[in-house]
Short mmCIF file of C-alpha atoms in Angstrom, two decimals:
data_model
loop_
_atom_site.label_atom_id
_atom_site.label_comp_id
_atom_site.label_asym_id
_atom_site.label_seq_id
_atom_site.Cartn_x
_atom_site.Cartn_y
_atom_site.Cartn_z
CA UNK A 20 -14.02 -3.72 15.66
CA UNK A 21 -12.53 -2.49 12.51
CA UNK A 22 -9.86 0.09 12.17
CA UNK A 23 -11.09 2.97 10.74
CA UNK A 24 -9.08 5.49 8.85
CA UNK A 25 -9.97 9.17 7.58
CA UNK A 26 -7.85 10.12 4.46
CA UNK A 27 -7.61 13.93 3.71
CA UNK A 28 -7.47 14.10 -0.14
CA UNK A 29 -8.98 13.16 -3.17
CA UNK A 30 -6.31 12.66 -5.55
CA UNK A 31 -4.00 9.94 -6.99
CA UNK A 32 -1.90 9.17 -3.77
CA UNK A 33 -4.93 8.83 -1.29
CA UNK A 34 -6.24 6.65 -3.94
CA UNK A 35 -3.52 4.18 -3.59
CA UNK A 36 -3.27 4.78 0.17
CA UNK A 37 -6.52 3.82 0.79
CA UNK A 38 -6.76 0.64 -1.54
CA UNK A 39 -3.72 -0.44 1.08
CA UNK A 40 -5.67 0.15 3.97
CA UNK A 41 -8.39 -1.47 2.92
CA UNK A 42 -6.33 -4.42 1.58
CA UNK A 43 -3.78 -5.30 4.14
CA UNK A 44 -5.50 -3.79 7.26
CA UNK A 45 -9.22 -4.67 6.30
CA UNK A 46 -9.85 -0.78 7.75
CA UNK A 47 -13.02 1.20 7.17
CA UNK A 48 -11.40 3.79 4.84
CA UNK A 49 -13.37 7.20 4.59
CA UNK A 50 -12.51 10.20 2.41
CA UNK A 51 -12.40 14.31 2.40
CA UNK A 52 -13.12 16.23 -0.32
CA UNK A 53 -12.85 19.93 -1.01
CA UNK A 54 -15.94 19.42 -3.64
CA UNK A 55 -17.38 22.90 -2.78
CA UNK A 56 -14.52 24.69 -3.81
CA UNK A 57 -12.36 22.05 -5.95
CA UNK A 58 -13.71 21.10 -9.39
CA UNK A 59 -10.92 18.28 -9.40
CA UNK A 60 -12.41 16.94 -5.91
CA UNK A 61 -15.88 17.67 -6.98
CA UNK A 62 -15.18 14.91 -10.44
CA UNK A 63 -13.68 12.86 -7.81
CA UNK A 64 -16.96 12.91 -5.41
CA UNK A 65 -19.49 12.44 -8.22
CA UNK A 66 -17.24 9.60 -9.83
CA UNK A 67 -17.07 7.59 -6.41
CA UNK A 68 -21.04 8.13 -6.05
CA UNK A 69 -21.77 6.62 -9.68
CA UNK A 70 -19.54 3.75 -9.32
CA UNK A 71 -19.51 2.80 -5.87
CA UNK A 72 -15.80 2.17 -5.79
CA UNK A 73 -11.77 3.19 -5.76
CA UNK A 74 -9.23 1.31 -7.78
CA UNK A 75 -5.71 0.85 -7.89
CA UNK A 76 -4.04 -0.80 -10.86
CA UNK A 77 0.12 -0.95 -11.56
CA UNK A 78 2.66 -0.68 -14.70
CA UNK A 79 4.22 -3.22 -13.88
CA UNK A 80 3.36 -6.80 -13.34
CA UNK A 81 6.11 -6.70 -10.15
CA UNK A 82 3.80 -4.38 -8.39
CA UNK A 83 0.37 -6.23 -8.12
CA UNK A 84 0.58 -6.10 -4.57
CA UNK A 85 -0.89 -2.92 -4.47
CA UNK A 86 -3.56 -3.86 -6.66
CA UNK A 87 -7.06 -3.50 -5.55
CA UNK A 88 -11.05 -2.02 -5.03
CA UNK A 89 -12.66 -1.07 -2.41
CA UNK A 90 -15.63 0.94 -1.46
CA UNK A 91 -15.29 4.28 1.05
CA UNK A 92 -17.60 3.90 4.10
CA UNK A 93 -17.61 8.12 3.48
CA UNK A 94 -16.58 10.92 0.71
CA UNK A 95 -17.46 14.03 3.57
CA UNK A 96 -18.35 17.10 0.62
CA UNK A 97 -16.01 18.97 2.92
CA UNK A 98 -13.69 19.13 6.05
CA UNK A 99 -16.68 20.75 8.27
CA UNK A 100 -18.74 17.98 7.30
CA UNK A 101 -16.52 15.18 8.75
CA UNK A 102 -18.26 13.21 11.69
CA UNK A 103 -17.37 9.74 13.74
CA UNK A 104 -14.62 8.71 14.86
CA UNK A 105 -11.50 7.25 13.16
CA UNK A 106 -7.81 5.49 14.65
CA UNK A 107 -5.61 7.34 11.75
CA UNK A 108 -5.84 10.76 10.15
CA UNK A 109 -3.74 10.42 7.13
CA UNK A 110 -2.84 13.36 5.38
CA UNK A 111 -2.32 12.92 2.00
CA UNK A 112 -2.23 16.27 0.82
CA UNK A 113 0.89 18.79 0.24
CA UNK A 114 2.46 20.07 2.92
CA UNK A 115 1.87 23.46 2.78
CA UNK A 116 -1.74 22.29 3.22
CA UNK A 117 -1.63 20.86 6.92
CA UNK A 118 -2.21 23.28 9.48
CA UNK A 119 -5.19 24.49 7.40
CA UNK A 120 -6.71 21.27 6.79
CA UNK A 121 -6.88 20.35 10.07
CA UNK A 122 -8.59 23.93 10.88
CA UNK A 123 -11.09 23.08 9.28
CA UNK A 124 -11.46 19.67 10.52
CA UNK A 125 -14.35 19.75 13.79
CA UNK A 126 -12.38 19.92 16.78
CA UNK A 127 -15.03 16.91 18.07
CA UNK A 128 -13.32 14.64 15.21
CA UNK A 129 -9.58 16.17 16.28
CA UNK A 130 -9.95 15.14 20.06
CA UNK A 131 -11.20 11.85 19.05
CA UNK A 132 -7.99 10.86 16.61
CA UNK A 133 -4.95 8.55 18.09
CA UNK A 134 -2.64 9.11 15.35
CA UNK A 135 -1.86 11.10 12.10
CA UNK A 136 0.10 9.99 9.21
CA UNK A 137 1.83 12.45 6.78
CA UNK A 138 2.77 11.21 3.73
CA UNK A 139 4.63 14.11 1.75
CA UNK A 140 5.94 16.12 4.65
CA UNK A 141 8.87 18.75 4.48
CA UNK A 142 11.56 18.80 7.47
CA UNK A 143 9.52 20.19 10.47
CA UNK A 144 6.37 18.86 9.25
CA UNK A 145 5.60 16.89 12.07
CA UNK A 146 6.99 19.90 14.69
CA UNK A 147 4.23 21.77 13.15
CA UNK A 148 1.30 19.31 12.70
CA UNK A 149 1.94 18.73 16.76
CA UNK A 150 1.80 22.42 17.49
CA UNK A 151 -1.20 22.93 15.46
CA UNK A 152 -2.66 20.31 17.47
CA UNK A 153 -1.78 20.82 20.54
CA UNK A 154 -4.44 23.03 22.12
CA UNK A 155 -7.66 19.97 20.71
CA UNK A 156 -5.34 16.89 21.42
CA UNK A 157 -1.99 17.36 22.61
CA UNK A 158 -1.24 13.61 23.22
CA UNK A 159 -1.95 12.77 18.97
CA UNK A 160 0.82 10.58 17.91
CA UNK A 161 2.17 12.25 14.63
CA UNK A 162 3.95 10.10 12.02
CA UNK A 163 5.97 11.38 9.76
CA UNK A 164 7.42 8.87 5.95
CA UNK A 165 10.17 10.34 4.26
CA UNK A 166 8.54 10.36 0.96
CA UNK A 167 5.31 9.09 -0.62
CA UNK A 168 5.83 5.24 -1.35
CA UNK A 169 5.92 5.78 -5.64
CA UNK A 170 4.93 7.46 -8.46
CA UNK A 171 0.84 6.93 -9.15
CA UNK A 172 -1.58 8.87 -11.25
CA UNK A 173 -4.83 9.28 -13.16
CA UNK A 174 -4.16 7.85 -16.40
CA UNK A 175 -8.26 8.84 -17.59
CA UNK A 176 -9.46 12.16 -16.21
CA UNK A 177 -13.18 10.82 -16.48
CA UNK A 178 -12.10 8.33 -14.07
CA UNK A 179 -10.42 9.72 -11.18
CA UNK A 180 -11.68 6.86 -9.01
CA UNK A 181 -8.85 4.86 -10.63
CA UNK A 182 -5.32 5.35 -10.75
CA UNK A 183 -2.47 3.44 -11.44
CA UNK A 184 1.28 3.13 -10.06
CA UNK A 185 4.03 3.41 -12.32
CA UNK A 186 6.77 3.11 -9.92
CA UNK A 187 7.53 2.16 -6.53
CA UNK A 188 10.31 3.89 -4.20
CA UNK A 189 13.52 1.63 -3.34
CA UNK A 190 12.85 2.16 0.38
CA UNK A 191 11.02 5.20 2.54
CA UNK A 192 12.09 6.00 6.32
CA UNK A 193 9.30 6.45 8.79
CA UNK A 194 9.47 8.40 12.33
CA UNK A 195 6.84 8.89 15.11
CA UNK A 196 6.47 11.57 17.61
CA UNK A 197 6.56 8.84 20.07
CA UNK A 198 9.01 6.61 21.38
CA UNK A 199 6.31 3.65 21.19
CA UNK A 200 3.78 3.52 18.65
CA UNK A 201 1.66 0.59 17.67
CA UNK A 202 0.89 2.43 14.16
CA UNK A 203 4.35 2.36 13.28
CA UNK A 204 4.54 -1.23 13.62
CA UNK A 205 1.52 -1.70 11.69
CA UNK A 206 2.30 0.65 8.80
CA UNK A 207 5.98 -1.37 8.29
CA UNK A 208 4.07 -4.20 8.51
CA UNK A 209 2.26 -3.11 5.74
CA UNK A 210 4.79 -1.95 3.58
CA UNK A 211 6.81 -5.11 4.16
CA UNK A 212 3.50 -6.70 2.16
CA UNK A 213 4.26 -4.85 -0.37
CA UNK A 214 7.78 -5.46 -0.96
CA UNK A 215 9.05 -2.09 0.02
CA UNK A 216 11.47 -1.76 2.44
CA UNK A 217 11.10 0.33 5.75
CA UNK A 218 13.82 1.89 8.07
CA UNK A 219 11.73 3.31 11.64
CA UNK A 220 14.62 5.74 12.98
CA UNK A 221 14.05 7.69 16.32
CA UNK A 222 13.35 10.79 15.48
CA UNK A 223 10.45 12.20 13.23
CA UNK A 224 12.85 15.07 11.33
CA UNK A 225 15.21 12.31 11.01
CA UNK A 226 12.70 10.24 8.63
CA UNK A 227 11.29 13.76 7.13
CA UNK A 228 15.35 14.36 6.02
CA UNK A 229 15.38 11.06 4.09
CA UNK A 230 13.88 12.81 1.28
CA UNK A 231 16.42 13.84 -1.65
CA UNK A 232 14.28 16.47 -3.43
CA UNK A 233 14.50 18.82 -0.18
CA UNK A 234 18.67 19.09 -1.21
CA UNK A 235 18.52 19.23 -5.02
CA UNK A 236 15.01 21.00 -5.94
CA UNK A 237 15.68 24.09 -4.85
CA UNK A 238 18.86 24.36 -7.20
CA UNK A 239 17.29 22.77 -10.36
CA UNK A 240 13.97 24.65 -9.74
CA UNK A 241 15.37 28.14 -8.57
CA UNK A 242 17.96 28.80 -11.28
CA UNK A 243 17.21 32.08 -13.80
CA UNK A 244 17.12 29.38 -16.42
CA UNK A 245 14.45 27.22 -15.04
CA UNK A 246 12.55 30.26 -14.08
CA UNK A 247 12.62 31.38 -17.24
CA UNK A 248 10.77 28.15 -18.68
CA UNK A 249 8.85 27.74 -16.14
CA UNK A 250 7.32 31.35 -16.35
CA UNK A 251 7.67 32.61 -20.01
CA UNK A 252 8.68 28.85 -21.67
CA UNK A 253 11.08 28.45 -24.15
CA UNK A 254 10.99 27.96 -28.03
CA UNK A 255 12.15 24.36 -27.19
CA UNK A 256 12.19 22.02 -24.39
CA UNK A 257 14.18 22.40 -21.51
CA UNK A 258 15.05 19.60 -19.73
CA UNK A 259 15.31 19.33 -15.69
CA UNK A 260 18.03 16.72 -15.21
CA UNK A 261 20.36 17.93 -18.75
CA UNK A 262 23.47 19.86 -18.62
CA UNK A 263 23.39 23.53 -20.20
CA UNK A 264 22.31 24.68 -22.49
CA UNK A 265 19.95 21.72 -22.80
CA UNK A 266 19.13 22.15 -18.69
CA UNK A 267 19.69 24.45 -16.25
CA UNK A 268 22.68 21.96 -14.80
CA UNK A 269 26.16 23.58 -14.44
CA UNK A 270 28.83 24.23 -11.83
CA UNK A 271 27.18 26.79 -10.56
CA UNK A 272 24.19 25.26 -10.20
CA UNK A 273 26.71 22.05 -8.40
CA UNK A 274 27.58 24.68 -5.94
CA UNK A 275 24.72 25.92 -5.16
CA UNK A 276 23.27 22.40 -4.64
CA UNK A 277 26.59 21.22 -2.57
CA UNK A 278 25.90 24.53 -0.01
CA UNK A 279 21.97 23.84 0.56
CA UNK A 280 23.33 20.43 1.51
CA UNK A 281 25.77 22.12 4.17
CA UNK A 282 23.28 24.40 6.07
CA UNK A 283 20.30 21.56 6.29
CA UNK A 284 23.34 19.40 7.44
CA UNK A 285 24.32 22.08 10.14
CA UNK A 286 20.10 22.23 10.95
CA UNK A 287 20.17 18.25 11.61
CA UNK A 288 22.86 18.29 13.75
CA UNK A 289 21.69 21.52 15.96
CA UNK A 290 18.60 19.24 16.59
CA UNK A 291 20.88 15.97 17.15
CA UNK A 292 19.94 14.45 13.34
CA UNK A 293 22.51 12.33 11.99
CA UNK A 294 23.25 14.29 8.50
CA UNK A 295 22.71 12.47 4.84
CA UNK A 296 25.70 11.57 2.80
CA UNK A 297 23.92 13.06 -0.19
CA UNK A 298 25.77 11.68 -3.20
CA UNK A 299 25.38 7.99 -1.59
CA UNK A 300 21.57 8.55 -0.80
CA UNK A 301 21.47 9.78 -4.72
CA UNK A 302 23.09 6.60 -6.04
CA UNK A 303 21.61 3.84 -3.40
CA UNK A 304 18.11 5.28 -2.72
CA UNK A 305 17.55 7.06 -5.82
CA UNK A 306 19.12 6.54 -9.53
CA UNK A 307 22.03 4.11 -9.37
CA UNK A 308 25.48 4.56 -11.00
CA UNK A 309 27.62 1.85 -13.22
CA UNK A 310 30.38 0.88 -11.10
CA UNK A 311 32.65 2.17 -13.94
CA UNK A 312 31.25 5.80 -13.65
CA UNK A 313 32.27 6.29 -9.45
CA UNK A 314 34.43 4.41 -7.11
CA UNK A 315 32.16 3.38 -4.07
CA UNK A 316 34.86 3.87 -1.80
CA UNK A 317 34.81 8.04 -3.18
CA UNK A 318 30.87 7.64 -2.37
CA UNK A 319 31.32 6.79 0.85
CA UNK A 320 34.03 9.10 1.58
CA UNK A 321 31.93 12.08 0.43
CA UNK A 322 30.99 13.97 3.60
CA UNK A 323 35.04 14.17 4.31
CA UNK A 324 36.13 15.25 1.20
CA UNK A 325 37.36 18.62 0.02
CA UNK A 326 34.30 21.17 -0.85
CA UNK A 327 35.34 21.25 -4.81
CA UNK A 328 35.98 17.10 -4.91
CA UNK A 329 32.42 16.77 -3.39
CA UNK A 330 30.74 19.01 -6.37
CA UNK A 331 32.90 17.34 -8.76
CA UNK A 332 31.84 14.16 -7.62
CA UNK A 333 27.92 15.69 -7.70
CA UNK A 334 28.19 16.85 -11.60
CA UNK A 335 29.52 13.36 -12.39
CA UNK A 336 26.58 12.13 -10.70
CA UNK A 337 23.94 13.75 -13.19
CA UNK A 338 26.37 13.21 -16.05
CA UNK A 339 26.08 9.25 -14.94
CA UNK A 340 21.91 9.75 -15.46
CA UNK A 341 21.97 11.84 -18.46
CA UNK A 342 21.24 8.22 -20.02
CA UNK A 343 19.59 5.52 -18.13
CA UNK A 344 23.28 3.50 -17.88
CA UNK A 345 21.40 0.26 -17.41
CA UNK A 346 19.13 0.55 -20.43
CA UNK A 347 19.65 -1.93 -23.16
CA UNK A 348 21.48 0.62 -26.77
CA UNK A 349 19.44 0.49 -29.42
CA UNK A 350 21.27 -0.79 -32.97
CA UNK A 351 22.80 2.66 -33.13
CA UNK A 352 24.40 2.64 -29.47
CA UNK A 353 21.97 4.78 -28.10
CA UNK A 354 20.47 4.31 -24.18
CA UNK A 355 17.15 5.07 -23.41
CA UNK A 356 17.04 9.17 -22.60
CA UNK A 357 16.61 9.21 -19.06
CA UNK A 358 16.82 12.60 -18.06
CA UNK A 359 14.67 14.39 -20.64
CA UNK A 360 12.01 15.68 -18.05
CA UNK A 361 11.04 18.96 -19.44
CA UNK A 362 9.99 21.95 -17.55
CA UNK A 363 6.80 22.58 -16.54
CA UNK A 364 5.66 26.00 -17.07
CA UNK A 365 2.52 27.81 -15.55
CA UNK A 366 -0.79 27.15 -16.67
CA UNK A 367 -4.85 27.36 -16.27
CA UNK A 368 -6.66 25.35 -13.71
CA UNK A 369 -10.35 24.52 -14.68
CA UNK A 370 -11.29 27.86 -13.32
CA UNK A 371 -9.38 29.74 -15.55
CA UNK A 372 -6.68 30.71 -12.59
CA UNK A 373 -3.49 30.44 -13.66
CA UNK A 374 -1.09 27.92 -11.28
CA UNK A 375 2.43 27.11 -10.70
CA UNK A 376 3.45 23.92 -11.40
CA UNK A 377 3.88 21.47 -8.15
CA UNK A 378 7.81 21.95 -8.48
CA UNK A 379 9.12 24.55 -7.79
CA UNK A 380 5.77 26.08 -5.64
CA UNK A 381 5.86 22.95 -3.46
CA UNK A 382 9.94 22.88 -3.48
CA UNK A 383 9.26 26.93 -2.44
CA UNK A 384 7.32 25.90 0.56
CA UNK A 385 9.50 22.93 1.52
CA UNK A 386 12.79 25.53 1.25
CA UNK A 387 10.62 28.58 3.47
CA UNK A 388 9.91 25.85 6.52
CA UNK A 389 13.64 25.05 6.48
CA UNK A 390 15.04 28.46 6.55
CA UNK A 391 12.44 29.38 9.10
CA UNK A 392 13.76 25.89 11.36
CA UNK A 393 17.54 27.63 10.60
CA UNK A 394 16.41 31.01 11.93
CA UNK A 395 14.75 29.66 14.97
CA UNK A 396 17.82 27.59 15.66
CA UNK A 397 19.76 30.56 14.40
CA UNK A 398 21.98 29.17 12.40
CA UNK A 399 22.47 30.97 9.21
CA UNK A 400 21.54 30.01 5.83
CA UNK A 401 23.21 32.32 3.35
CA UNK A 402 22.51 29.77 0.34
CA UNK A 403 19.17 28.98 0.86
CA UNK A 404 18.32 32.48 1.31
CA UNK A 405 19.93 33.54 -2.26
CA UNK A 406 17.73 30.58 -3.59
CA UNK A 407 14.70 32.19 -2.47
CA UNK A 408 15.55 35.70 -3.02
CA UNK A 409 15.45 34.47 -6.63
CA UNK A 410 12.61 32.80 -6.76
CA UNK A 411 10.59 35.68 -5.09
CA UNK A 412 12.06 38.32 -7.67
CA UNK A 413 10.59 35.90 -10.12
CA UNK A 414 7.15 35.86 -8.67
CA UNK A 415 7.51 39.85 -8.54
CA UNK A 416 8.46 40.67 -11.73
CA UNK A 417 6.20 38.46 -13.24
CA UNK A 418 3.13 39.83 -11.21
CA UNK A 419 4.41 43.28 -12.04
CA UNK A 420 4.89 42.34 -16.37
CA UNK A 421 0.79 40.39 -15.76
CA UNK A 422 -0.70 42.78 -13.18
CA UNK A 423 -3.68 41.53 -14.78
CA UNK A 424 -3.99 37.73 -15.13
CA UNK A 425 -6.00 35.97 -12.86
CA UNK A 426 -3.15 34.45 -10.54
CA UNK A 427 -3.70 32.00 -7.32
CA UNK A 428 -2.06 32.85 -4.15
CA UNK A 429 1.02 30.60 -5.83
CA UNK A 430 2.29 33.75 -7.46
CA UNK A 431 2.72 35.75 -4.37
CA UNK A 432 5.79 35.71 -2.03
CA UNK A 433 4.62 34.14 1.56
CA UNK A 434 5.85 34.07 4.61
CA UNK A 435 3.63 31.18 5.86
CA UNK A 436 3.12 32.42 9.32
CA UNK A 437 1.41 30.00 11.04
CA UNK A 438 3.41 27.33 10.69
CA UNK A 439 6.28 29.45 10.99
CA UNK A 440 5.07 30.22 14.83
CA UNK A 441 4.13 25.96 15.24
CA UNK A 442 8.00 25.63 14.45
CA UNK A 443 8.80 28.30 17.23
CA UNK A 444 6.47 26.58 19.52
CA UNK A 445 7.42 23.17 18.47
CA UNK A 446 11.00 23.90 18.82
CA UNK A 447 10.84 25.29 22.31
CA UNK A 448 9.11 22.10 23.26
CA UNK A 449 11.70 19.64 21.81
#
């Protein structure tokens, strides 16, 4: 009998995911849509239904392993209308989005599901998804990856049946709420066929921690300077990854970045987490160094090391990337410009709503479940708690300078209650 897998999403990533299941596992993949309220996921249905098929193409020739078609046994119009049963419930939409997808999901489907995969969780993610579960099926196995496994998009909005992957990840960590799990096996298995490497550690959080953006978002993101483009723009680009005035990057920002660090660090180790050596998970996981630039011997030193040496060693770091160091000069000695990301600012969805983009209102999520893991463990958090101070005055004054703009929920502080009380409840079951 054929696995059979039930991806929540319609977008790029559960795309990809579910050309992989289909490809390597030979699964019966079905799909969730939020047509009836989603014009994106409603483009998405119709485009499936005229051409009978997903697709996943790649950049780069290196990739073609995750090339592929394959036609959804289901595209549900919406999570009530789900129905059968399925091995995996993969979530593979943001994580602010969990507990209330799965709300909506029939509890008759719920009691019937073995395992659930998420695929962009924050730290806690998993403590949450469990506690929101526990009451339909308390014995779900819920995996958590660090990351999502690359970079993949729509590159033709008439065609959001096909995407393509630009990038793959150097290597993602995956952790199970069980100590045994058959689907972890399987998924490394998978990604091993795809020539990405997989680490399975012990401890769900532990994998959820692997994830870089959760230290240096919040900083980059949360800054008045960022805010500023983000919200009211600026007469020229403004660049995520540059140093001031041509970014938002500067010692204070360091600082700021170097203390988040700390208190997840102190989080981790309340819950028995091994911490991240941040600057060496920046240089070996994410955006390499020249040798010439850092000693590795200083990189693997830098947990130990004085609290100014470590943010000195942290602005080197994103002076290293300001050009991509292994890039080939052009005839004028100039490397490819590697870290001019600009600044997304705010902007109309197809409705006319105005939105924030995915960073920072994702990295403001990500940064609320951690603060609320610190307060249940009560340890405090005096940085992260500055970082969203600002950000909330932001959302304030801006609602308070367009009191009339039609604004999504995105533009109003939250306290995310629900899964703030699944942490509580999935603490005091740890």
């Amino acid at each position: 009998m054929k696995t059979r897998i039930l991806i929540m999403g319609t977008g790029p990533v559960a795309v990809q995911l579910g050309v992989l299941f289909h490809r390597y596992l030979q699964a019966e993949v079905a799909f969730v849509s939020r047509s009836h309220v989603s014009m994106c996921s409603k483009q998405f249905v119709d485009a499936v239904r005229q051409a009978g098929y997903i697709k996943a193409t790649v950049q780069n020739e290196q990739h073609l392993k995750l090339t592929g078609e394959m036609t959804p046994s289901n595209v549900f119009p919406s999570y009530e209308a789900v129905e059968g049963t399925f091995d995996l419930l993969v979530l593979a939409c943001t994580a602010d989005a969990y507990t209330a997808t799965l709300r909506q999901l029939p509890d008759s489907v719920l009691q019937q599901v073995e395992s659930v995969l998420l695929v962009s969780p924050t730290m806690g993610s998993n403590l949450i998804v469990r506690a929101a579960l526990q009451t339909i099926q308390p014995n779900v196995e819920v995996i958590s990856c660090s990351t999502y496994l690359g970079d993949t998009r729509v590159t033709n909005a008439d065609h959001p049946h096909e995407v393509m992957t630009m990038g793959l990840k150097k290597h993602l960590y995956l952790g199970s709420s069980q100590a045994s799990s058959a689907w972890m096996t399987c998924l490394a298995q998978l990604f091993a066929q795809i020539d990405l490497p997989i680490t399975c550690v012990s401890d769900a959080i532990e994998a959820e921690s692997r994830n870089s953006s959760l230290y240096v978002h919040p900083a980059l993101f949360m800054n008045t300077h960022a805010l500023q483009a983000i919200f009211y723009g600026t007469k020229v680009p403004f660049y995520v990854y540059k140093l001031y005035p041509e970014g938002p990057i500067t010692m204070d920002l360091i600082h700021e970045m170097r203390e988040m660090w700390q208190e997840i660090s102190a989080i981790l180790q309340a819950m028995d987490v091994q911490p991240l050596n941040l600057l060496r998970f920046m240089v070996e996981e994410n955006y390499p160094l020249r040798p010439e630039t850092m000693d590795t011997s200083r990189i693997a030193q830098f947990e130990s090391l004085p609290a100014i040496e470590q943010e000195y060693l942290l602005y080197v770091r994103y002076t290293g990337i300001l050009i991509d160091p292994f890039s080939t000069p052009d005839v004028q000695g100039f490397y490819d410009d590697f870290s001019a990301v600009p600044f997304r600012k705010i902007s109309q969805n197809q409705a006319g709503i105005w939105e924030i983009p995915r960073m920072p209102y994702e990295d403001y999520y990500r940064t609320k479940i951690i603060q609320g893991l610190g307060r249940t463990l009560n340890i405090e958090t005096p940085m992260i708690d500055v970082l969203l101070s600002r950000y909330e005055t932001a959302l304030q004054q801006f609602n308070s300078e367009q009191p009339h703009l039609k604004k999504s929920q995105q533009f109003f502080p939250q306290a995310f209650e629900d899964d703030m009380a699944c942490i509580q409840q999935g603490l005091n079951a740890h």
